[in-house]
CSV table of C-alpha atoms in Angstrom, one decimal:
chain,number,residue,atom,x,y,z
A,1,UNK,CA,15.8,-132.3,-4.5
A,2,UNK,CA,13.7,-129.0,-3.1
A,3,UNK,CA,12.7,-131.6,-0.6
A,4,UNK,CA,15.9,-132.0,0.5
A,5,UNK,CA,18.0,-128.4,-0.1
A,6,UNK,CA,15.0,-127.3,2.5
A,7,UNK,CA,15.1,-130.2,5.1
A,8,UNK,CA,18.6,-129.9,5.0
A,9,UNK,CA,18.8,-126.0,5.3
A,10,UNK,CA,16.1,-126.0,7.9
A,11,UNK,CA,18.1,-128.0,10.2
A,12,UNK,CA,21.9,-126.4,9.4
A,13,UNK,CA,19.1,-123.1,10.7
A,14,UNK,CA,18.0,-124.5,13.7
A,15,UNK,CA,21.5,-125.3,14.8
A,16,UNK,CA,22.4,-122.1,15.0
A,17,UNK,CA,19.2,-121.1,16.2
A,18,UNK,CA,20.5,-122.8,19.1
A,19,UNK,CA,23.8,-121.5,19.5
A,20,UNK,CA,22.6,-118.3,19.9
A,21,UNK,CA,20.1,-119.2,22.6
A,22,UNK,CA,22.7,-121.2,24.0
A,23,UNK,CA,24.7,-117.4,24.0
A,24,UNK,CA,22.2,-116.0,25.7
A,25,UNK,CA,21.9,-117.9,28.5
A,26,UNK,CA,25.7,-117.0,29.2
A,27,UNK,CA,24.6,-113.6,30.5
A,28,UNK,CA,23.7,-113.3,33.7
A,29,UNK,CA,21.1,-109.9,32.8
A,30,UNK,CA,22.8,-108.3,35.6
A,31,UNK,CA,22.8,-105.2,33.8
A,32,UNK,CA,21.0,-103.3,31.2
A,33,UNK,CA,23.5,-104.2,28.5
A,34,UNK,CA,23.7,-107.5,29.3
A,35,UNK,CA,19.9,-107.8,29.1
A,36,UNK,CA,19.7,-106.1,26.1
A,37,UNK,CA,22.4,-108.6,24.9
A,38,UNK,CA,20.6,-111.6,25.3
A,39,UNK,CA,17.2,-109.6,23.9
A,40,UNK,CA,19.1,-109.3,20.6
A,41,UNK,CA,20.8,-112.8,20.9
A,42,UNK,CA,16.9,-114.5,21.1
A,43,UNK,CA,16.1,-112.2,18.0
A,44,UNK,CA,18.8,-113.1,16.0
A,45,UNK,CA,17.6,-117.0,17.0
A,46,UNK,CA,13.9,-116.5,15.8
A,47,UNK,CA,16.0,-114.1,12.6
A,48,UNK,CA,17.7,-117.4,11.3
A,49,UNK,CA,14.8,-120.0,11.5
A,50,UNK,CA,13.1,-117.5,9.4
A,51,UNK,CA,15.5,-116.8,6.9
A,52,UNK,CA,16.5,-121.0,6.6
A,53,UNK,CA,13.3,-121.3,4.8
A,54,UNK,CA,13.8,-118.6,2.1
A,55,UNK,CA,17.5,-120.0,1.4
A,56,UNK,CA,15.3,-123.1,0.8
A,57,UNK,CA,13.5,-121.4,-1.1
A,58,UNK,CA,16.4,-120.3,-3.9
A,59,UNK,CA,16.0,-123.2,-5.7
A,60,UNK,CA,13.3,-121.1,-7.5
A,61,UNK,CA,16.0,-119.0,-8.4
A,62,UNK,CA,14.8,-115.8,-6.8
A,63,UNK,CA,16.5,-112.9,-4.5
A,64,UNK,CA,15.4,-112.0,-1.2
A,65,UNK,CA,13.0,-108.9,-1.4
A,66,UNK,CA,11.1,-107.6,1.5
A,67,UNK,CA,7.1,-107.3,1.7
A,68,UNK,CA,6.0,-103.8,2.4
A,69,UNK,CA,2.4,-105.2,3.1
A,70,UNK,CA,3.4,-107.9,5.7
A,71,UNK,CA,5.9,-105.9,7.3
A,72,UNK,CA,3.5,-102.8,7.8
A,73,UNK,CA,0.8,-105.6,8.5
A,74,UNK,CA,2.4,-107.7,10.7
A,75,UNK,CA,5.7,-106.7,11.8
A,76,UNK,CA,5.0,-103.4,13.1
A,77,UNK,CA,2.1,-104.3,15.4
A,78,UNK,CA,4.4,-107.0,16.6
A,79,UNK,CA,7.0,-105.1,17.3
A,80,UNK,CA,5.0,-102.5,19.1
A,81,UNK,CA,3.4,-105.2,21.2
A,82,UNK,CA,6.4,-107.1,22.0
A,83,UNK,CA,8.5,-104.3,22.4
A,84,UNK,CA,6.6,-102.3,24.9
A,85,UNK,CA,6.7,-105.3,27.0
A,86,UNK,CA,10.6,-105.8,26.3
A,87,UNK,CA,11.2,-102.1,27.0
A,88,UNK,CA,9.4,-102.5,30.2
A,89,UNK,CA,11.2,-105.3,31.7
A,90,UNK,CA,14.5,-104.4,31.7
A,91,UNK,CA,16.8,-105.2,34.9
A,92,UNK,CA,18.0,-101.5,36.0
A,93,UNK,CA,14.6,-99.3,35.6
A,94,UNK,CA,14.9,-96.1,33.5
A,95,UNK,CA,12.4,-93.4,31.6
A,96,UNK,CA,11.6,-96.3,29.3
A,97,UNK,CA,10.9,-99.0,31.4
A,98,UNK,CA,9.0,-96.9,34.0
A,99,UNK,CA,6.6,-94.8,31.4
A,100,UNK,CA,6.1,-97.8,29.5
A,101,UNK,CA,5.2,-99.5,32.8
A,102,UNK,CA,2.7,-96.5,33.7
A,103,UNK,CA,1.1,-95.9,30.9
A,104,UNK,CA,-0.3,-99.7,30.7
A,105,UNK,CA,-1.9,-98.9,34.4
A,106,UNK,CA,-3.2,-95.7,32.5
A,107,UNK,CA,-5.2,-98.0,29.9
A,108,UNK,CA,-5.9,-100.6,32.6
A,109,UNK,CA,-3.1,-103.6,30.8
A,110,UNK,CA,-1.2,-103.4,33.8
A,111,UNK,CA,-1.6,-106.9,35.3
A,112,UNK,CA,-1.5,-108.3,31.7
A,113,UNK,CA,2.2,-106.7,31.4
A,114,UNK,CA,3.3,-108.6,34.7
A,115,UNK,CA,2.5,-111.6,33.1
A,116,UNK,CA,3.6,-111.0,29.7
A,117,UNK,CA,6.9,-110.1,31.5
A,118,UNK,CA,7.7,-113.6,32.2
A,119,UNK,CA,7.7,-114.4,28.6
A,120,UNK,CA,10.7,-111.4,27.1
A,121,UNK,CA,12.6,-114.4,26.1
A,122,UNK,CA,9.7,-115.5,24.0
A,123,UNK,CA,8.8,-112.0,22.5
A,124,UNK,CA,12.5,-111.5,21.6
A,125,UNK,CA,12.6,-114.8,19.6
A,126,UNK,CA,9.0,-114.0,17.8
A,127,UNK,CA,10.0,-110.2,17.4
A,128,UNK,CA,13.1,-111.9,15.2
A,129,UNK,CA,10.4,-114.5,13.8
A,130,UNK,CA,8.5,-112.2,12.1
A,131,UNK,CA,10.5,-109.6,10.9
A,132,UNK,CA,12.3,-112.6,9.0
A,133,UNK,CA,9.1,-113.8,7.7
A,134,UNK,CA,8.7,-110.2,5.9
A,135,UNK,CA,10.9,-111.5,3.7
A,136,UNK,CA,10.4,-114.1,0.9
A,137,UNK,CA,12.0,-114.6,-2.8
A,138,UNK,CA,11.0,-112.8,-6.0
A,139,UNK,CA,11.1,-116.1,-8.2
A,140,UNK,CA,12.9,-116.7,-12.0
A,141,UNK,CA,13.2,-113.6,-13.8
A,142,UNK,CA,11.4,-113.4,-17.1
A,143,UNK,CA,12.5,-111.5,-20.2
A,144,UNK,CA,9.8,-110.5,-22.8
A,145,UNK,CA,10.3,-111.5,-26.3
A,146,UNK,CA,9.0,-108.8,-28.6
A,147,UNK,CA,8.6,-109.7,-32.2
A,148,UNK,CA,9.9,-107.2,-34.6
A,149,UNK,CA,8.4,-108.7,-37.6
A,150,UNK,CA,5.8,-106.6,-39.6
A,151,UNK,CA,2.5,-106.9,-38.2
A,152,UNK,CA,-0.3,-107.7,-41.0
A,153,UNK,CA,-3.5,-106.2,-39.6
A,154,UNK,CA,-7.0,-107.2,-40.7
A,155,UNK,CA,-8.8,-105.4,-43.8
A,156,UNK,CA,-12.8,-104.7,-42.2
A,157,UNK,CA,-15.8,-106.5,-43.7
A,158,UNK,CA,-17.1,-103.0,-45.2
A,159,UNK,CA,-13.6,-101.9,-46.9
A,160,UNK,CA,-12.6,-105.4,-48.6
A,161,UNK,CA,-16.0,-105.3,-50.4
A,162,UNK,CA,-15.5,-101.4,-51.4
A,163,UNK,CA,-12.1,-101.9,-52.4
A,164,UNK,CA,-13.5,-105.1,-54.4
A,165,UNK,CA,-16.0,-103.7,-56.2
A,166,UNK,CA,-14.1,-100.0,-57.3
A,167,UNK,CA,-11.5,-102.7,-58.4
A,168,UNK,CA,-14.0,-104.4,-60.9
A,169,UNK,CA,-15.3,-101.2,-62.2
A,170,UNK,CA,-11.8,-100.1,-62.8
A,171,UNK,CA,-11.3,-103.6,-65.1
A,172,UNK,CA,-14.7,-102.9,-67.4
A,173,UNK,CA,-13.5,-99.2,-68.2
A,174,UNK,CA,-11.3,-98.9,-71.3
A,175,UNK,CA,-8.0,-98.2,-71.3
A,176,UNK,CA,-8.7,-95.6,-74.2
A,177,UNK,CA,-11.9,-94.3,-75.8
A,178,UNK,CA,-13.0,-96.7,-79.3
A,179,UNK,CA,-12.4,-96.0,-82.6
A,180,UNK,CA,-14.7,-96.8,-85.2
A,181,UNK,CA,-13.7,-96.0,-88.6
A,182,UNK,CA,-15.8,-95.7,-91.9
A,183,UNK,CA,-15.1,-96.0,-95.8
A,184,UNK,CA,-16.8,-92.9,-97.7
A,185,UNK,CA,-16.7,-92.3,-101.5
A,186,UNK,CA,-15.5,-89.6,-102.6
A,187,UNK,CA,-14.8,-88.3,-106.2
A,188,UNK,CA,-13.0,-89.5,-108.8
A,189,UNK,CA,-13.6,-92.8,-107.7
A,190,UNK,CA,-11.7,-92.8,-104.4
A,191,UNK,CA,-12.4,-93.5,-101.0
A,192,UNK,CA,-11.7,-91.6,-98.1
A,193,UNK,CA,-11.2,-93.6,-94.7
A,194,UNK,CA,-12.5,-91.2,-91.8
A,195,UNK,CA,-11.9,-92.5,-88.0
A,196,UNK,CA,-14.8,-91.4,-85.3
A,197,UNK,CA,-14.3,-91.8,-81.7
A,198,UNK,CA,-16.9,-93.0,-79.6
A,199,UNK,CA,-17.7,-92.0,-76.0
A,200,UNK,CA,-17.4,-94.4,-73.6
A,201,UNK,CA,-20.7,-95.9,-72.3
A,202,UNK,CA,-21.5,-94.3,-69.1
A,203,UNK,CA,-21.4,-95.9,-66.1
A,204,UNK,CA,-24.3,-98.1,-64.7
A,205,UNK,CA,-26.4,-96.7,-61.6
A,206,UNK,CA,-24.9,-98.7,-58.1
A,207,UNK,CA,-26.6,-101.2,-57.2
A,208,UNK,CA,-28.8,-102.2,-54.2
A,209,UNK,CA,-26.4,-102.5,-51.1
A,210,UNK,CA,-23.7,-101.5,-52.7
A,211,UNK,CA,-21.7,-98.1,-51.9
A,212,UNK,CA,-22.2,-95.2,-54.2
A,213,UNK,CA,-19.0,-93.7,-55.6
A,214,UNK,CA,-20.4,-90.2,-55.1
């Protein structure tokens, strides 16, 4: 199906491609205007073979966006290129046409200009070309999903076994000091019950590897 959207897009782009070539050559480039008419018209021509392959390309679902890099790259140097030759050709001479024409004696391009002159119609169409191909389509859209579930981190190595061990100490304390209580005779035959409380045992020296509490 992308197969055929771009085959199919490509050729509805070269049709009218050729239209506009077809305008141009209506013009006779008597004039300034009229030059600069059919300049435009073999632009717009190299514009729309360009832009038939990113409407091909929307079957990624993505809008047009331009490249800075490609169009600072490419495009510019192209257009200065092109566009010194365009400005120099035109059919009533002017300022443009006759500095742009001097100063390529001045850096010795001159007899390359008078042969590049004979291919405007060619620059125009590649100027269009290019500036199209700065182009190209940003792809789907994707929305991150962020979970906002409690996040259960990790206890270290070191603090699971500190919290392990404080946790068995606390189990072999008592709850509350013993009580031992004694029978002592006393007189007249009767006995007299006393309770002592006894001291808890103290606590046994850390062992080897293990952290001290202190």
């Amino acid at each position: 199906m992308y197969g055929l959207t771009r085959g199919t897009i490509t050729l509805i782009g070269a049709a009218i491609a050729g239209l506009l070539i077809w305008l141009a050559t209506q013009s006779d480039g008597g004039t300034n205007g009229s030059y600069w008419s059919i300049v435009g018209l073999l632009a717009a021509a190299g514009l729309t073979m360009a832009f038939s392959q990113i409407l091909g390309g929307w079957t990624k679902w993505g809008w047009p966006r331009i490249s800075g890099s490609v169009f600072l790259v490419a495009f510019i140097p192209v257009l200065i290129a092109a566009g010194w030759v365009i400005l120099a050709g035109q059919t009533v001479p002017n300022w443009f046409s006759r500095h742009a024409t001097s100063w390529a004696g001045d850096i010795g391009l001159g007899g390359l200009l008078g042969d590049m002159l004979k291919a405007i119609p060619v620059l125009a169409f590649g100027v269009g070309l290019v500036f199209g191909l700065t182009f190209d389509t940003t792809g789907p859209r994707t929305r991150a999903v962020v979970d906002e579930g409690e996040t259960v981190r990790p206890i270290p190595t070191d603090a699971a076994r500190t919290t392990s061990t404080t946790d068995a100490r606390a189990a072999d304390e008592p709850l509350a000091a013993e009580r031992a209580t004694t029978t002592t005779p006393a007189r007249d035959g009767e006995y007299v019950a006393t309770t002592t409380t006894a001291e808890p045992a103290p606590e046994p020296p850390p062992r080897a590897g293990e952290p001290s509490d202190t």
